[in-house]
Amino acid sequence: MRIPCPFCGSRDSREFVYRGDAAPARPTDGGLGADGEPMFDYVYLRDNPIGELEEFWYHAQGCRNWLRVVRDTRSHMISAAVLGAGHATGGQA
């Protein structure tokens, strides 16, 4: 599979580290509700959808930037790859 990095061009997926679904939002209160359930849900309860999914990928063996990649989980076809919003560039995670 090849991932189109906005900085490096089309690169082999082995240069990247998959970091998961980009949709879940971290609990704003730290997930420390009365029973910690919001944080538990955020960390452990994930869907496994069929079709397009927006994911985080880290270009570890390249420009060291975070990317938001839209990938079809059936065919692994990538329809978009942009700089990951909310993440630092230049190797700072």
Short mmCIF file of C-alpha atoms in Angstrom, two decimals:
data_model
loop_
_atom_site.label_atom_id
_atom_site.label_comp_id
_atom_site.label_asym_id
_atom_site.label_seq_id
_atom_site.Cartn_x
_atom_site.Cartn_y
_atom_site.Cartn_z
CA MET A 1 0.00 0.00 0.00
CA ARG A 2 1.27 3.49 -0.84
CA ILE A 3 0.41 6.58 1.17
CA PRO A 4 0.57 10.03 -0.46
CA CYS A 5 2.51 12.18 2.01
CA PRO A 6 1.89 15.92 1.43
CA PHE A 7 5.63 16.58 1.93
CA CYS A 8 7.41 13.47 0.59
CA GLY A 9 5.06 12.31 -2.18
CA SER A 10 3.82 8.74 -2.61
CA ARG A 11 5.60 6.49 -0.08
CA ASP A 12 5.42 2.83 0.94
CA SER A 13 3.20 2.20 3.97
CA ARG A 14 6.14 0.55 5.78
CA GLU A 15 7.54 4.05 6.35
CA PHE A 16 4.46 4.93 8.42
CA VAL A 17 3.12 3.91 11.82
CA TYR A 18 -0.65 3.40 12.05
CA ARG A 19 -2.12 5.19 15.06
CA GLY A 20 -5.82 4.46 14.72
CA ASP A 21 -9.18 5.95 13.96
CA ALA A 22 -9.15 9.76 13.85
CA ALA A 23 -12.83 10.13 14.81
CA PRO A 24 -12.90 9.53 18.59
CA ALA A 25 -12.41 12.67 20.65
CA ARG A 26 -10.49 12.48 23.91
CA PRO A 27 -12.73 13.30 26.92
CA THR A 28 -12.32 16.98 27.82
CA ASP A 29 -12.48 16.39 31.57
CA GLY A 30 -9.68 13.84 31.41
CA GLY A 31 -12.22 11.01 31.53
CA LEU A 32 -12.17 11.07 35.30
CA GLY A 33 -15.90 11.01 35.83
CA ALA A 34 -17.39 9.23 38.83
CA ASP A 35 -16.38 5.84 37.45
CA GLY A 36 -13.84 6.71 34.72
CA GLU A 37 -16.24 5.42 32.07
CA PRO A 38 -15.60 8.19 29.48
CA MET A 39 -11.87 7.39 29.37
CA PHE A 40 -12.51 3.63 29.30
CA ASP A 41 -14.85 4.09 26.33
CA TYR A 42 -12.32 6.34 24.54
CA VAL A 43 -9.43 3.89 24.98
CA TYR A 44 -11.07 0.49 24.60
CA LEU A 45 -14.40 0.73 22.77
CA ARG A 46 -13.81 1.23 19.05
CA ASP A 47 -15.92 0.43 16.01
CA ASN A 48 -14.54 -1.63 13.15
CA PRO A 49 -16.42 -0.12 10.20
CA ILE A 50 -16.46 -1.35 6.64
CA GLY A 51 -15.80 1.37 4.09
CA GLU A 52 -14.06 4.74 4.30
CA LEU A 53 -12.39 5.56 7.58
CA GLU A 54 -10.33 8.58 8.60
CA GLU A 55 -7.15 7.44 10.35
CA PHE A 56 -4.01 8.88 11.92
CA TRP A 57 -0.68 7.78 10.41
CA TYR A 58 2.77 8.93 11.57
CA HIS A 59 5.50 9.21 8.91
CA ALA A 60 8.25 7.77 11.13
CA GLN A 61 10.79 7.02 8.38
CA GLY A 62 10.21 10.22 6.44
CA CYS A 63 9.23 13.77 7.33
CA ARG A 64 8.00 12.76 10.83
CA ASN A 65 4.65 14.46 10.42
CA TRP A 66 1.21 13.24 11.48
CA LEU A 67 -1.24 12.64 8.65
CA ARG A 68 -5.01 12.21 8.53
CA VAL A 69 -5.59 9.56 5.87
CA VAL A 70 -8.98 8.55 4.43
CA ARG A 71 -8.72 4.84 3.60
CA ASP A 72 -11.31 2.32 2.43
CA THR A 73 -11.01 -0.66 4.79
CA ARG A 74 -12.26 -3.07 2.11
CA SER A 75 -9.81 -2.24 -0.67
CA HIS A 76 -7.14 -0.20 1.21
CA MET A 77 -7.54 2.52 -1.44
CA ILE A 78 -6.57 5.93 -0.08
CA SER A 79 -8.72 8.84 -1.22
CA ALA A 80 -7.09 11.64 0.81
CA ALA A 81 -4.07 12.38 2.97
CA VAL A 82 -3.55 15.73 4.69
CA LEU A 83 -1.45 17.08 7.52
CA GLY A 84 -3.03 15.92 10.77
CA ALA A 85 -4.76 18.85 12.46
CA GLY A 86 -3.95 19.22 16.12
CA HIS A 87 -0.58 17.49 15.87
CA ALA A 88 2.84 19.12 15.89
CA THR A 89 5.10 18.81 12.86
CA GLY A 90 8.75 17.89 12.66
CA GLY A 91 8.74 14.82 14.89
CA GLN A 92 7.05 16.28 17.96
CA ALA A 93 4.04 14.21 18.94
#
